[in-house]
Coordinates of C-alpha atoms and ligand atoms in Angstrom, one line a residue:
M270 CA -21.1 -15.8 -41.6
E271 CA -19.2 -17.5 -38.9
F272 CA -17.3 -15.3 -36.4
T273 CA -14.3 -17.4 -35.4
Y274 CA -11.7 -16.8 -32.7
S275 CA -9.0 -16.4 -35.4
K276 CA -11.0 -13.8 -37.2
F277 CA -11.5 -11.9 -33.9
L278 CA -7.7 -12.1 -33.4
A279 CA -7.0 -10.7 -36.8
I280 CA -9.2 -7.6 -36.1
W281 CA -7.8 -7.4 -32.6
Q282 CA -4.3 -7.3 -34.0
I283 CA -5.1 -4.3 -36.3
I284 CA -7.1 -2.3 -33.8
I285 CA -4.6 -2.7 -30.9
L286 CA -1.6 -1.8 -33.2
V287 CA -3.4 1.4 -34.4
L288 CA -4.3 2.4 -30.8
A289 CA -0.6 1.7 -29.8
G290 CA 0.5 4.0 -32.6
I291 CA -1.9 6.7 -31.6
S292 CA -0.7 6.5 -28.0
V293 CA 3.0 6.8 -29.0
I294 CA 2.2 9.8 -31.2
A295 CA 0.2 11.4 -28.4
G296 CA 3.2 11.0 -26.1
I297 CA 5.6 12.5 -28.5
L298 CA 3.2 15.4 -29.2
I299 CA 2.8 16.2 -25.5
F300 CA 6.6 16.3 -25.2
I301 CA 7.2 18.4 -28.3
I302 CA 4.4 20.9 -27.4
H303 CA 5.8 21.2 -23.9
K304 CA 9.3 21.9 -25.2
L305 CA 8.0 24.4 -27.8
R306 CA 5.9 26.2 -25.3
L307 CA 8.9 26.4 -23.0
S308 CA 11.3 27.7 -25.6
S309 CA 8.7 30.3 -26.8
I310 CA 8.8 31.9 -23.4
K311 CA 11.6 34.5 -23.3
D312 CA 11.0 36.0 -20.0
S313 CA 13.0 34.2 -17.2
K314 CA 10.3 34.7 -14.6
Q315 CA 7.5 33.4 -16.9
K316 CA 9.8 30.5 -17.8
Y317 CA 10.3 29.8 -14.1
D318 CA 6.6 29.8 -13.5
Y319 CA 5.9 27.5 -16.5
L320 CA 8.5 25.0 -15.4
G321 CA 7.2 24.9 -11.9
A322 CA 3.6 24.4 -13.0
Y323 CA 4.0 22.0 -16.0
D324 CA 7.5 20.5 -16.4
A325 CA 7.1 17.4 -14.2
K326 CA 3.5 16.9 -15.2
M327 CA 4.2 17.0 -18.9
I328 CA 7.1 14.6 -18.7
Y329 CA 5.0 12.2 -16.6
Y330 CA 2.1 12.4 -19.2
T331 CA 4.6 11.6 -21.9
I332 CA 5.8 8.5 -20.0
V333 CA 2.2 7.4 -19.3
A334 CA 1.3 7.7 -23.0
V335 CA 4.3 5.7 -24.1
S336 CA 3.7 3.1 -21.4
V337 CA 0.1 2.7 -22.6
A338 CA 1.4 2.2 -26.1
L339 CA 3.7 -0.5 -24.7
I340 CA 0.8 -2.2 -22.9
L341 CA -1.1 -2.2 -26.1
F342 CA 1.8 -3.5 -28.2
I343 CA 2.5 -6.4 -25.8
N344 CA -1.1 -7.4 -26.5
T345 CA -0.2 -8.1 -30.1
V346 CA 3.0 -10.3 -29.6
Y347 CA 3.1 -14.1 -29.6
D348 CA 0.0 -14.1 -31.8
K349 CA 0.5 -17.7 -32.9
T350 CA 0.5 -18.9 -29.3
V351 CA -2.6 -16.8 -28.4
E352 CA -4.4 -18.4 -31.4
L353 CA -4.0 -21.9 -29.7
A354 CA -6.3 -21.1 -26.8
V355 CA -8.3 -18.1 -25.4
I356 CA -6.6 -18.4 -22.1
W357 CA -3.3 -17.1 -23.7
L358 CA -5.1 -13.9 -24.7
F359 CA -5.8 -13.2 -21.0
V360 CA -2.3 -14.3 -19.9
R361 CA -0.8 -11.9 -22.4
M362 CA -3.2 -9.1 -21.3
F363 CA -2.2 -9.7 -17.6
I364 CA 1.5 -9.6 -18.3
A365 CA 1.1 -6.4 -20.4
I366 CA -0.9 -4.6 -17.7
C367 CA 1.7 -5.7 -15.0
V368 CA 4.7 -4.5 -17.1
G369 CA 2.9 -1.2 -17.9
T370 CA 1.7 -0.5 -14.4
L371 CA 5.2 -1.1 -13.0
I372 CA 6.8 1.3 -15.5
I373 CA 4.2 4.0 -14.8
Y374 CA 4.5 3.5 -11.0
I375 CA 8.3 3.7 -11.1
S376 CA 8.3 6.8 -13.2
Y377 CA 5.6 8.4 -10.9
L378 CA 8.0 7.8 -8.0
I379 CA 11.0 9.3 -9.9
M380 CA 9.0 12.4 -11.1
K381 CA 7.6 13.0 -7.6
F382 CA 10.7 12.4 -5.5
A383 CA 13.9 12.5 -7.5
Y384 CA 13.1 14.8 -10.4
P385 CA 12.4 17.9 -8.3
T386 CA 16.1 18.1 -7.4
S387 CA 17.2 18.7 -10.9
L388 CA 14.1 20.8 -11.8
E389 CA 14.8 23.0 -8.8
K390 CA 18.4 23.6 -10.1
K391 CA 17.0 24.7 -13.5
M392 CA 14.5 26.9 -11.8
K393 CA 17.0 28.5 -9.5
K394 CA 19.2 29.4 -12.5
L395 CA 16.2 31.1 -14.1
R396 CA 15.3 32.9 -10.9
Y397 CA 18.7 34.4 -10.4
K398 CA 19.5 35.0 -14.1
P399 CA 20.4 38.7 -14.4
R400 CA 17.3 40.7 -15.6
V401 CA 17.5 43.3 -18.2
N402 CA 15.7 46.6 -17.9
K403 CA 13.3 46.6 -20.9
K404 CA 13.4 50.4 -21.2
T405 CA 17.1 50.9 -21.2
G406 CA 18.7 47.6 -21.8
N407 CA 20.8 47.9 -18.7
A408 CA 21.6 44.9 -16.6
M409 CA 19.7 44.9 -13.3
K410 CA 21.0 43.7 -9.9
L411 CA 19.1 41.7 -7.4
L412 CA 18.7 43.1 -3.9
S413 CA 19.6 40.8 -1.2
E414 CA 17.1 40.1 1.6
E415 CA 18.8 41.7 4.5
E416 CA 16.1 40.5 6.8
E417 CA 14.4 37.4 6.0
D418 CA 11.0 38.9 5.7
V419 CA 8.2 37.1 4.1
H420 CA 5.4 39.1 2.5
L421 CA 1.7 38.7 2.4
D422 CA -0.6 39.7 -0.3
E423 CA -3.3 42.2 0.5
G424 CA -6.2 40.3 1.9
M425 CA -4.1 37.1 2.4
Q426 CA -4.1 37.6 6.1
A427 CA -7.8 37.3 6.3
E428 CA -7.7 33.9 4.6
E429 CA -7.4 30.8 6.5
N430 CA -4.8 29.2 4.4
V431 CA -2.2 31.9 4.3
F432 CA 0.7 31.3 2.0
S433 CA 3.4 33.9 2.1
V434 CA 5.1 35.2 -1.0
D435 CA 8.7 36.0 -1.6
Y436 CA 9.6 39.1 -3.6
D437 CA 12.7 39.5 -5.6
V438 CA 13.6 43.1 -6.2
W439 CA 15.8 43.9 -9.2
V440 CA 17.3 47.4 -9.5
D441 CA 18.7 49.3 -12.4
D442 CA 21.6 51.1 -10.9
E443 CA 21.6 53.9 -13.4
T444 CA 18.0 54.8 -13.6
G445 CA 16.7 53.5 -10.3
D446 CA 14.0 51.5 -12.1
I447 CA 12.8 48.5 -10.2
L448 CA 11.4 45.2 -11.2
I449 CA 9.5 43.1 -8.6
E450 CA 8.9 39.5 -9.1
K451 CA 6.7 37.4 -6.9
Y452 CA 7.4 33.8 -5.9
P453 CA 4.7 31.9 -4.0
G454 CA 6.1 30.2 -1.0
H455 CA 4.2 26.9 -1.1
L456 CA 5.3 26.1 -4.7
I457 CA 9.0 26.0 -3.8
A458 CA 10.4 22.7 -2.7
Y459 CA 13.4 22.6 -0.4
Q460 CA 15.9 19.8 0.3
C461 CA 14.9 17.6 3.2
N462 CA 17.5 17.3 5.8
S463 CA 16.5 13.7 6.6
C464 CA 16.2 11.9 3.2
G465 CA 18.0 14.4 1.0
F466 CA 15.3 14.7 -1.6
K467 CA 14.0 18.1 -2.7
T468 CA 10.6 17.3 -1.5
M469 CA 10.2 19.6 1.6
K470 CA 7.3 21.8 1.0
L471 CA 5.5 24.5 3.0
K472 CA 2.3 22.9 4.4
K473 CA 0.9 25.4 6.8
E474 CA 1.6 28.9 8.0
E475 CA 0.4 30.4 11.2
I476 CA 0.5 34.1 11.9
I477 CA 1.7 34.5 15.5
S478 CA 1.5 38.2 15.4
P479 CA 0.0 40.0 12.4
P480 CA 2.0 42.8 10.7
T481 CA 0.6 46.3 10.6
E482 CA 1.5 49.2 8.4
Y483 CA 4.2 50.2 10.9
T484 CA 5.5 47.0 12.5
T485 CA 6.6 43.7 11.2
G486 CA 4.7 40.5 12.3
E487 CA 5.8 37.0 13.0
M488 CA 4.8 33.8 11.3
L489 CA 5.4 30.1 12.0
K490 CA 6.1 28.2 8.8
N491 CA 5.5 24.4 8.9
Y492 CA 7.2 22.2 6.3
K493 CA 6.7 18.6 5.6
C494 CA 8.7 16.3 3.4
G495 CA 6.6 14.6 0.8
Y496 CA 8.9 11.6 0.8
C497 CA 9.9 10.6 4.3
G498 CA 7.3 12.7 6.2
T499 CA 9.9 14.7 8.2
K500 CA 8.4 17.9 9.7
R501 CA 10.2 21.1 10.3
S502 CA 9.1 24.5 11.3
K503 CA 10.7 27.9 11.6
T504 CA 9.6 31.4 12.6
V505 CA 10.0 34.2 10.2
K506 CA 9.3 37.9 10.2
V507 CA 6.4 39.2 8.1
A508 CA 7.0 42.4 6.3
K509 CA 5.0 45.5 7.1
L510 CA 1.8 45.7 5.2
S511 CA 2.6 48.7 3.1
Q512 CA 5.6 47.1 1.4
T513 CA 3.6 45.6 -1.5
E514 CA 4.3 45.7 -5.2
S515 CA 2.6 49.0 -5.9
N516 CA 4.4 51.3 -3.5
Y517 CA 7.7 49.6 -2.9
E518 CA 10.4 52.0 -1.7
L519 CA 14.0 51.2 -2.3
P520 CA 16.1 51.0 0.9
V521 CA 18.6 53.8 1.5
H522 CA 21.6 51.5 1.3
L523 CA 21.3 49.1 -1.5
H524 CA 22.7 45.7 -0.7
Y525 CA 22.9 43.3 -3.6
K526 CA 22.7 39.6 -3.6
E527 CA 25.6 39.1 -6.0
E528 CA 27.9 40.7 -3.4
E529 CA 27.4 37.6 -1.4
K530 CA 27.1 34.8 -3.9
V531 CA 25.4 32.8 -1.3
N532 CA 21.8 31.7 -1.8
L533 CA 21.1 29.7 1.3
V534 CA 22.8 29.0 4.6
T535 CA 21.5 26.0 6.6
L536 CA 22.5 25.6 10.2
E537 CA 21.8 22.4 12.0
I538 CA 22.4 22.6 15.7
L539 CA 22.7 19.3 17.6
I540 CA 21.8 19.8 21.2
S541 CA 23.0 17.4 23.9
T542 CA 19.5 16.5 24.8
G543 CA 19.2 14.8 21.4
K544 CA 17.2 17.6 19.9
T545 CA 18.2 19.2 16.7
K546 CA 17.4 22.7 15.5
V547 CA 17.5 23.6 11.8
V548 CA 17.5 27.2 10.7
E549 CA 17.9 28.7 7.3
F550 CA 19.2 32.0 6.2
S551 CA 19.7 33.8 2.9
S552 CA 23.1 35.2 3.8
T553 CA 26.1 34.4 5.9
K554 CA 25.7 37.7 7.7
Q555 CA 22.3 36.7 9.0
A556 CA 23.6 33.3 10.0
S557 CA 26.4 34.8 12.0
E558 CA 24.2 37.3 13.7
F559 CA 21.9 34.5 14.6
L560 CA 24.8 32.5 16.1
K561 CA 26.0 35.4 18.1
E562 CA 22.6 35.6 19.9
F563 CA 21.8 31.9 19.9
K564 CA 20.7 30.5 23.2
I565 CA 19.2 27.1 24.0
E566 CA 15.7 27.4 25.2
D567 CA 14.5 25.1 27.9
Ligands
LIG270 ZN1 12.6 13.7 3.5

């Protein structure tokens, strides 16, 4: 019963190939399950939430599983050379790990910094896809945000890490039924004005003046780019406390988003001192009102 190097290699070859096969299958399964789950969700809002939470993760896991399979597979090639001396077993292992790590690292960078741009496009389409009133089958219309108010959940104010929410209000013109969808502010990535990637995320919010039931409040939103580190901040109004999901009242004059066809207006003002000021608006009307009153603060 002699256990030789060549016997070891024969067993190695089989075990590693089986493991590589399992890893490929796992990768394909992750991808198929992800696509099946996505296509089984019919509701646009739920699809939006699912994409935001899992899409990049699932694709990344698929790439990792396939890369692991590749690392394993490389550990079975050139078996005749490896049989000559043990050192070649380790040389092959080293090369395999280098190749695999490089692929995993590059795909990590792509998924983290480049992929959000195309994901955001898909998600935006879902967010603004016309909703249908489940009771009547009528097409609903999205109200525009006349004032760029952010909303706070009940009790959110008391928390230290406040993250505002964005409400989309859909209205059925005929029946007056409303559908309110909630979008958490810190999950949405914006395009960075320095590097161009869609990696600008809300990092911190500070309430400057808290809203009450009767008056709006003010909040400072601090953004940071996950790629180049650029920081940006803007002040926004916080909606009155009573305007939550349960007792939302329709404004007297309905103003629909589709009447504008503009999702976002970004103004970048270059001041002669070298400073820049970037402000975002959800409509051209808001932007022009801002410009009318714009003054350079000392
Ligand atoms: Zn950036």
